[in-house]
mmCIF file of C-alpha atoms and ligand atoms in Angstrom:
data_model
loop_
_atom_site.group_PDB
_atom_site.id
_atom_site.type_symbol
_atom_site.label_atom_id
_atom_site.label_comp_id
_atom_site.label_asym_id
_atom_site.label_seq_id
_atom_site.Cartn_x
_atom_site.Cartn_y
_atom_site.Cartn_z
ATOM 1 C CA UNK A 1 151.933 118.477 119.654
ATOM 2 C CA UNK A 2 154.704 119.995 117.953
ATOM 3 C CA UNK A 3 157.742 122.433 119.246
ATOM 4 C CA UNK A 4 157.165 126.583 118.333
ATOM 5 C CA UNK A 5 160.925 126.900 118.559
ATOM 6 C CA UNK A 6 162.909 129.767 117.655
ATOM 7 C CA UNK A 7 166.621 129.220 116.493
ATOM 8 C CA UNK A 8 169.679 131.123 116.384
ATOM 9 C CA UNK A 9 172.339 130.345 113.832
ATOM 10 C CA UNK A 10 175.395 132.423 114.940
ATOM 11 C CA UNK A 11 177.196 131.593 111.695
ATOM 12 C CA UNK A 12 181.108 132.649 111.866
ATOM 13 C CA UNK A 13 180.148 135.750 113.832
ATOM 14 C CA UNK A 14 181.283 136.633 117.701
ATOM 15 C CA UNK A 15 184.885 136.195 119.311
ATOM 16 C CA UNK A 16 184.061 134.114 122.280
ATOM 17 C CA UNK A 17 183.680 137.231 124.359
ATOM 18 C CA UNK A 18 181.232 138.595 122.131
ATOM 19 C CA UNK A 19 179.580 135.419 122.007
ATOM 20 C CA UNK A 20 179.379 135.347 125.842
ATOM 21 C CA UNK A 21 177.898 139.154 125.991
ATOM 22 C CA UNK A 22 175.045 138.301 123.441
ATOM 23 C CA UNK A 23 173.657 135.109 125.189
ATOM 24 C CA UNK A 24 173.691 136.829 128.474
ATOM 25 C CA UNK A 25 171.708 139.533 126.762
ATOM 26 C CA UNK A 26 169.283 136.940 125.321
ATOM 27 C CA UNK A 27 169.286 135.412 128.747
ATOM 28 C CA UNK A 28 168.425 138.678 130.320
ATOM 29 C CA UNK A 29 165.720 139.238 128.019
ATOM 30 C CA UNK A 30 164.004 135.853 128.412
ATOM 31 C CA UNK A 31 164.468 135.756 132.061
ATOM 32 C CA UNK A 32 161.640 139.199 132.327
ATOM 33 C CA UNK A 33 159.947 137.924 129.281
ATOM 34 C CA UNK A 34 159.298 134.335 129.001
ATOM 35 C CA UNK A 35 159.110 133.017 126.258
ATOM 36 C CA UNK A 36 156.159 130.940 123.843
ATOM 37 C CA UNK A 37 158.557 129.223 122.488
ATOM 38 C CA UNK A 38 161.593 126.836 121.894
ATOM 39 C CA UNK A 39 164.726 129.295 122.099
ATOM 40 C CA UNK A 40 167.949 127.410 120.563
ATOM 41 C CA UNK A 41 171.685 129.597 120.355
ATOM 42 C CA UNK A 42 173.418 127.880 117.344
ATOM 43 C CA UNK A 43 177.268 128.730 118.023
ATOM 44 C CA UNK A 44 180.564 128.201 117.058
ATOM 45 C CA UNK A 45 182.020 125.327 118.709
ATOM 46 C CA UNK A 46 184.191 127.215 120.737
ATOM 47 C CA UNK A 47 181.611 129.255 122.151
ATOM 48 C CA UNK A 48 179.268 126.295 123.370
ATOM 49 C CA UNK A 49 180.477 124.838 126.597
ATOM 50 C CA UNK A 50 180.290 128.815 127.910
ATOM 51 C CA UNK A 51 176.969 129.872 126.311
ATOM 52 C CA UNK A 52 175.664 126.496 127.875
ATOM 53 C CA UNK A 53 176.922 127.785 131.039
ATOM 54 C CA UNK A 54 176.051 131.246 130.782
ATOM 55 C CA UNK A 55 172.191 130.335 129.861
ATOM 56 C CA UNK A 56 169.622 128.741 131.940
ATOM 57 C CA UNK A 57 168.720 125.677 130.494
ATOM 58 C CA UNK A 58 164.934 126.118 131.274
ATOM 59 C CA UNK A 59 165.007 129.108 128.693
ATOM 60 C CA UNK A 60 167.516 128.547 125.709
ATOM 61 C CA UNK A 61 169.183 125.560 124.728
ATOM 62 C CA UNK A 62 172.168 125.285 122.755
ATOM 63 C CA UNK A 63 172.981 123.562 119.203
ATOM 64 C CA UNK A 64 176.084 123.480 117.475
ATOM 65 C CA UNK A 65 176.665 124.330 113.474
ATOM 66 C CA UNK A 66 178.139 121.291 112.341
ATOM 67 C CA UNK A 67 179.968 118.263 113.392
ATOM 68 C CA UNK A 68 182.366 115.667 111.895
ATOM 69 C CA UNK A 69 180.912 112.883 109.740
ATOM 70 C CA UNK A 70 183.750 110.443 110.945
ATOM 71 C CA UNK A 71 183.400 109.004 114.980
ATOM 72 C CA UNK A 72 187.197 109.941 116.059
ATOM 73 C CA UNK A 73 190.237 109.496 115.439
ATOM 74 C CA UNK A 74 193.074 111.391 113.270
ATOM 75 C CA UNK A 75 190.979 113.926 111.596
ATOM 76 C CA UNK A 76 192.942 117.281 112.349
ATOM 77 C CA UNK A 77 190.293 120.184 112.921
ATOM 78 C CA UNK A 78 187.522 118.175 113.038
ATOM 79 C CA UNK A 79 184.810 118.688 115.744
ATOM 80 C CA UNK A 80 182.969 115.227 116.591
ATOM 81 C CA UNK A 81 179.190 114.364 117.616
ATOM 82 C CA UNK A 82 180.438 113.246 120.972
ATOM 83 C CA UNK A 83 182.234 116.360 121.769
ATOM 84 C CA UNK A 84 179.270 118.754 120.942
ATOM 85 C CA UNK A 85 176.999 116.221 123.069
ATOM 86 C CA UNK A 86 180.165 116.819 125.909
ATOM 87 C CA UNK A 87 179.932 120.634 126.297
ATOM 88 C CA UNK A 88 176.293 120.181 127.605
ATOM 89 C CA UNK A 89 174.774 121.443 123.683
ATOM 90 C CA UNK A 90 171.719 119.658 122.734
ATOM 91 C CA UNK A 91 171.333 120.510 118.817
ATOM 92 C CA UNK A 92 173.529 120.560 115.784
ATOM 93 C CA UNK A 93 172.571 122.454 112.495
ATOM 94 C CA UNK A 94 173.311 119.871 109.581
ATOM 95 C CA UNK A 95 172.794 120.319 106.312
ATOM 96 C CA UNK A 96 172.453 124.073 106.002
ATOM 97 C CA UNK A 97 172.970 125.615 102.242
ATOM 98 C CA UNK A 98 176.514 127.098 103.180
ATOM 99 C CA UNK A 99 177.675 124.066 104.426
ATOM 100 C CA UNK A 100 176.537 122.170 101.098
ATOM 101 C CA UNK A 101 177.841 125.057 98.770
ATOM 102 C CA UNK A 102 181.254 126.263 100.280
ATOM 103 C CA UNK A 103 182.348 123.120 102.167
ATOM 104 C CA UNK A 104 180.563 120.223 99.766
ATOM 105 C CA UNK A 105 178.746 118.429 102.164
ATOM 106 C CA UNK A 106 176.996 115.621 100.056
ATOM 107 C CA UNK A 107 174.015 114.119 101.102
ATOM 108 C CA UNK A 108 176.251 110.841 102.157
ATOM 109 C CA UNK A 109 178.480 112.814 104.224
ATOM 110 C CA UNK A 110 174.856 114.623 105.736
ATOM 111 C CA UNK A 111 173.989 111.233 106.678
ATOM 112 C CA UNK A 112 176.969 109.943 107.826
ATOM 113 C CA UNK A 113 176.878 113.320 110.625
ATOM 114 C CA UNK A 114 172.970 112.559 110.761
ATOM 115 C CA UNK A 115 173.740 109.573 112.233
ATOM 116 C CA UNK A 116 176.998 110.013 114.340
ATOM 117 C CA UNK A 117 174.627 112.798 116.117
ATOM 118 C CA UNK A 118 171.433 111.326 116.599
ATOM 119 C CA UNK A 119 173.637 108.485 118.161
ATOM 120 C CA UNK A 120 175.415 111.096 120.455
ATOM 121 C CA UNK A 121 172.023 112.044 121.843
ATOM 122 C CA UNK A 122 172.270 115.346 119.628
ATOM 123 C CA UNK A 123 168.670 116.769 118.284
ATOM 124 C CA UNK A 124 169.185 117.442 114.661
ATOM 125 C CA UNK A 125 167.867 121.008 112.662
ATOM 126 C CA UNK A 126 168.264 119.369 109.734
ATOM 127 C CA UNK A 127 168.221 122.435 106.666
ATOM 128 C CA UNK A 128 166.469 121.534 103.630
ATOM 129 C CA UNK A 129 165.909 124.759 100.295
ATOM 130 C CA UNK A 130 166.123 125.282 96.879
ATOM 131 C CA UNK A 131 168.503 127.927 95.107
ATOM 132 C CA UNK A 132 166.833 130.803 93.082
ATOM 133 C CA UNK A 133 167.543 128.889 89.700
ATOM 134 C CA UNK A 134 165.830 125.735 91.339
ATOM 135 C CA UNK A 135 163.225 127.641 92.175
ATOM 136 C CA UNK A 136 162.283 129.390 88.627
ATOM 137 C CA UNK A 137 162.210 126.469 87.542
ATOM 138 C CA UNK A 138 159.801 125.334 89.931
ATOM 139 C CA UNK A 139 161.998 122.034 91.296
ATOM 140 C CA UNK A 140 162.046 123.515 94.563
ATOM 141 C CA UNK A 141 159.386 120.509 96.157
ATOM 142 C CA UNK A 142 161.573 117.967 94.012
ATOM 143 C CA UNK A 143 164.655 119.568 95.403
ATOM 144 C CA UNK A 144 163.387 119.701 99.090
ATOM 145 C CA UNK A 145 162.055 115.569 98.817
ATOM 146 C CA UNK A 146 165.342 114.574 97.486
ATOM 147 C CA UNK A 147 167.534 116.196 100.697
ATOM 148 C CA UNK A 148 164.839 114.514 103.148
ATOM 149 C CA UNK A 149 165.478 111.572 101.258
ATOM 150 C CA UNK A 150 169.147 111.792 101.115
ATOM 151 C CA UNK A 151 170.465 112.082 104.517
ATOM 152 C CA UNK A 152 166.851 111.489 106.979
ATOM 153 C CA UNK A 153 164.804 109.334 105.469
ATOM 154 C CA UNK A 154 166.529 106.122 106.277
ATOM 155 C CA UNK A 155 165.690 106.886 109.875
ATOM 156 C CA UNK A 156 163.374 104.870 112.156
ATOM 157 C CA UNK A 157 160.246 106.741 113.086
ATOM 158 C CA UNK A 158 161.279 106.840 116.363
ATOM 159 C CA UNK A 159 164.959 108.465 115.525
ATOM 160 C CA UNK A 160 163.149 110.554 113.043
ATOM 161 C CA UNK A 161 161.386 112.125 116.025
ATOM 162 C CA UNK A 162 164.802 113.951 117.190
ATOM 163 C CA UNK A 163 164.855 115.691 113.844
ATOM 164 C CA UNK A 164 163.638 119.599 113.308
ATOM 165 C CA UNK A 165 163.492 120.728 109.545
ATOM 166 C CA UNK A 166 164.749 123.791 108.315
ATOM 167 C CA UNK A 167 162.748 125.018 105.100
ATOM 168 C CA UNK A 168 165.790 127.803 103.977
ATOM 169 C CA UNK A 169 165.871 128.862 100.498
ATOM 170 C CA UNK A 170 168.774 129.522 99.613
ATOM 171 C CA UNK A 171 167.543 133.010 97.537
ATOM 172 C CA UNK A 172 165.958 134.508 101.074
ATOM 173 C CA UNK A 173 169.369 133.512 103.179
ATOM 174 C CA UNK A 174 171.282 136.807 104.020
ATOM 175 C CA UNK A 175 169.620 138.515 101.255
ATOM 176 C CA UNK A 176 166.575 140.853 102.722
ATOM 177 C CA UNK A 177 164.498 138.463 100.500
ATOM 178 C CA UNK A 178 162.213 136.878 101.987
ATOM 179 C CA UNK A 179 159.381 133.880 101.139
ATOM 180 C CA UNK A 180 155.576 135.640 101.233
ATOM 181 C CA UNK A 181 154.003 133.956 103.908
ATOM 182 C CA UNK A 182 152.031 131.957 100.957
ATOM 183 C CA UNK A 183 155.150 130.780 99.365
ATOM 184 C CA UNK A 184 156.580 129.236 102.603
ATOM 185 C CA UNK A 185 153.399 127.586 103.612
ATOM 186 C CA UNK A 186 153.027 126.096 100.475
ATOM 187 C CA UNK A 187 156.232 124.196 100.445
ATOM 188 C CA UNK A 188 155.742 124.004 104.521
ATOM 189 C CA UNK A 189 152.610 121.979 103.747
ATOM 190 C CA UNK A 190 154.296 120.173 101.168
ATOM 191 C CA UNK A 191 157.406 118.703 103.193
ATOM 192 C CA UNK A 192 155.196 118.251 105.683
ATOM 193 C CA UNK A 193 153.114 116.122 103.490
ATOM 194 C CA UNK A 194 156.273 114.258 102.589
ATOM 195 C CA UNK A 195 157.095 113.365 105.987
ATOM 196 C CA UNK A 196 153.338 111.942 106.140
ATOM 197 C CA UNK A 197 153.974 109.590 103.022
ATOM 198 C CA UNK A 198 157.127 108.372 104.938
ATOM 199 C CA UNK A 199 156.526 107.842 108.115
ATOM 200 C CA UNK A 200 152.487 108.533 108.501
ATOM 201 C CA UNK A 201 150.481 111.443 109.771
ATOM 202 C CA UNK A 202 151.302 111.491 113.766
ATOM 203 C CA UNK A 203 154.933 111.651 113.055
ATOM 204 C CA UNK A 204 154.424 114.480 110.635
ATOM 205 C CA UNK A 205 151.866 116.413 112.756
ATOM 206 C CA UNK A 206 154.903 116.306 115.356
ATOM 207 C CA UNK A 207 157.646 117.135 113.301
ATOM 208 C CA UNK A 208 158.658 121.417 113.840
ATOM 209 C CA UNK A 209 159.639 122.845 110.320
ATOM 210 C CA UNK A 210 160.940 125.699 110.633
ATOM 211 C CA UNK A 211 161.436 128.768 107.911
ATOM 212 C CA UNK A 212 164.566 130.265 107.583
ATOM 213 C CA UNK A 213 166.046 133.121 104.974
ATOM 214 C CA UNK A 214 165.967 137.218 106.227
ATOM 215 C CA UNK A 215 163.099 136.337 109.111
ATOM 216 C CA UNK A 216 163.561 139.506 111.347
ATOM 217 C CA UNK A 217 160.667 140.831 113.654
ATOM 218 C CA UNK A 218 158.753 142.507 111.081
ATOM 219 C CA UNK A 219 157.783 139.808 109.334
ATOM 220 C CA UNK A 220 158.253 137.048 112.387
ATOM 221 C CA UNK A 221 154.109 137.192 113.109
ATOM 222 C CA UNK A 222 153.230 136.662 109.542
ATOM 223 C CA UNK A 223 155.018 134.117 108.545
ATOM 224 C CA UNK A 224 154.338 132.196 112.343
ATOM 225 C CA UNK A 225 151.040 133.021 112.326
ATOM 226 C CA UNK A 226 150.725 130.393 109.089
ATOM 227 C CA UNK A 227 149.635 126.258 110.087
ATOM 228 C CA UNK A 228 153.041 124.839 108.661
ATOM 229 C CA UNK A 229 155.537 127.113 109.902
ATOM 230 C CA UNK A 230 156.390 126.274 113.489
ATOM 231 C CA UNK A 231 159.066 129.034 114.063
ATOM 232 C CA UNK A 232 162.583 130.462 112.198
ATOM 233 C CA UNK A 233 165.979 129.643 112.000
ATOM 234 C CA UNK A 234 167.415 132.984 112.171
ATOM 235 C CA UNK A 235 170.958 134.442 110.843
ATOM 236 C CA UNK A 236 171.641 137.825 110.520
ATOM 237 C CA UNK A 237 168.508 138.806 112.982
ATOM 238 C CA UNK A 238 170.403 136.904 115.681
ATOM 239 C CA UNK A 239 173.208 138.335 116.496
ATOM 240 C CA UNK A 240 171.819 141.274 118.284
ATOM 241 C CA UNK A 241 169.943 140.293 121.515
ATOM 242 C CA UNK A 242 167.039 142.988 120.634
ATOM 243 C CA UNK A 243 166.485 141.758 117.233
ATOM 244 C CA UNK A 244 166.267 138.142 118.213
ATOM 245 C CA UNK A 245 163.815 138.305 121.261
ATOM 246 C CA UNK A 246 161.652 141.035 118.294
ATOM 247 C CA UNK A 247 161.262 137.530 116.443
ATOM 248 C CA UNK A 248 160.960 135.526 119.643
ATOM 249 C CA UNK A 249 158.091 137.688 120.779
ATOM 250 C CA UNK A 250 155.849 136.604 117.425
ATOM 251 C CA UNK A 251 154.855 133.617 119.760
ATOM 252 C CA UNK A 252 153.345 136.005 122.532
HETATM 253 C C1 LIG B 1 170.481 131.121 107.909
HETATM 254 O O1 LIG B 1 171.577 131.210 107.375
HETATM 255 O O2 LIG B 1 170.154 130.087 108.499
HETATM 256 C C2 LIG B 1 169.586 132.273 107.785
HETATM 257 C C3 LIG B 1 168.300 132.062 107.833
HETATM 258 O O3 LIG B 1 170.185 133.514 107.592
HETATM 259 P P1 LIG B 1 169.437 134.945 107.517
HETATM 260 O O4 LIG B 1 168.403 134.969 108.619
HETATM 261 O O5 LIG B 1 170.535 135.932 107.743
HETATM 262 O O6 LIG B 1 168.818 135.021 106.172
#
């Protein structure tokens, strides 16, 4: 059956020391109060190899935000797969809206670092959501089928099982706004559906999509307590220790 998992995305927040102080605090909190659920600490990458080493692995694991969609080599400032995969990490976010907006991450370059991580032994929380035009104009299962389709579909069904989907619109991220509980099972159901065409129902029944865009504790047990929605990718809600286990504790 399929992963409850709760995920932190740190964003460009924390100096390294900060960094360090909040996932001992999550640590802390999870060590009295186990959790239901998945726990993931998306970081910078400078922050990973010590979060992995200030966590225990048996309660949070650790993803990166991004890597390189090139192996090695002389790509100045780049971050590769293999280097994530070498601080201990075992996720990277790809694909989220910020990275596709500010830094133009196509869907070939998403599936160029799709690949280069799934072949690093990286798990992939792979974002998928519509922008607030998209979605008045009700393209947002169009848009969401043709970013699966872009950078994940070409997968096997067996590489396709290391993949976690995001569900993010991009008018809920950072904004206070967030889906109803109807709205995000509706498209939930729908992607979910779309896996199902592609790869057939097991695979989809075990695939964790996860809803992300101003999730915070208040409306964490709503939105989880919904078929489709297997947990949150969390911002803003993350980066205090208190706030994050609030949305954790929707799985209790
Ligand atoms: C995100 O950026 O992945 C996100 C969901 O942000 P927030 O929770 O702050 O809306």
């Amino acid at each position: 059956m399929r992963q409850k998992i709760v995920a932190g995305n740190w964003k460009m927040n924390n100096t390294l020391q900060e960094g360090i102080e909040l996932a001992k605090g999550v640590n802390e909190i999870l060590k009295a109060n186990a959790p239901k659920c998945k726990v993931i600490l998306g970081t910078p990458f400078i922050h990973l190899t010590e979060v992995v080493k200030t966590v225990d692995s048996k309660l949070i694991s650790v993803s990166a935000e991004n890597c390189a969609d090139k192996e090695k080599g002389a790509f100045t400032g780049e971050v590769s797969a293999a280097m994530v995969k070498s601080t201990g990490a075992e996720y990277v976010i790809l694909g989220h809206s910020e990275r596709r907006e500010y830094y133009n991450e196509t869907p070939e370059i998403l599936k160029a670092k799709v690949d280069l991580a799934l072949a690093n032994g990286l798990k992939v929380i792979f974002c998928i959501g519509e922008s607030l035009a998209q979605r008045e104009a009700n393209e947002q299962n169009a848009v969401v089928k043709a970013e699966l389709e872009g950078s994940v579909f070409h997968l096997s069904a067996e590489q396709f099982a290391n993949i976690v989907i995001a569900y993010e619109p991009i008018w809920a991220i950072g904004t206070g706004k967030t889906a109803t509980s109807d709205q995000a099972e509706e498209i939930h159901a729908y992607i979910r559906s779309v896996v199902a065409d592609k790869y057939g129902k097991a695979v989809a029944d075990n695939t964790s999509i996860l809803y992300g865009g101003s999730c915070k504790g208040s409306n964490a047990p709503e939105l989880f307590s919904k078929p489709d929605i297997d947990g949150g990718l969390i911002g803003g809600a993350s980066l205090k220790a208190g706030d994050f286990y609030d949305i954790i504790k929707a799985w209790n």
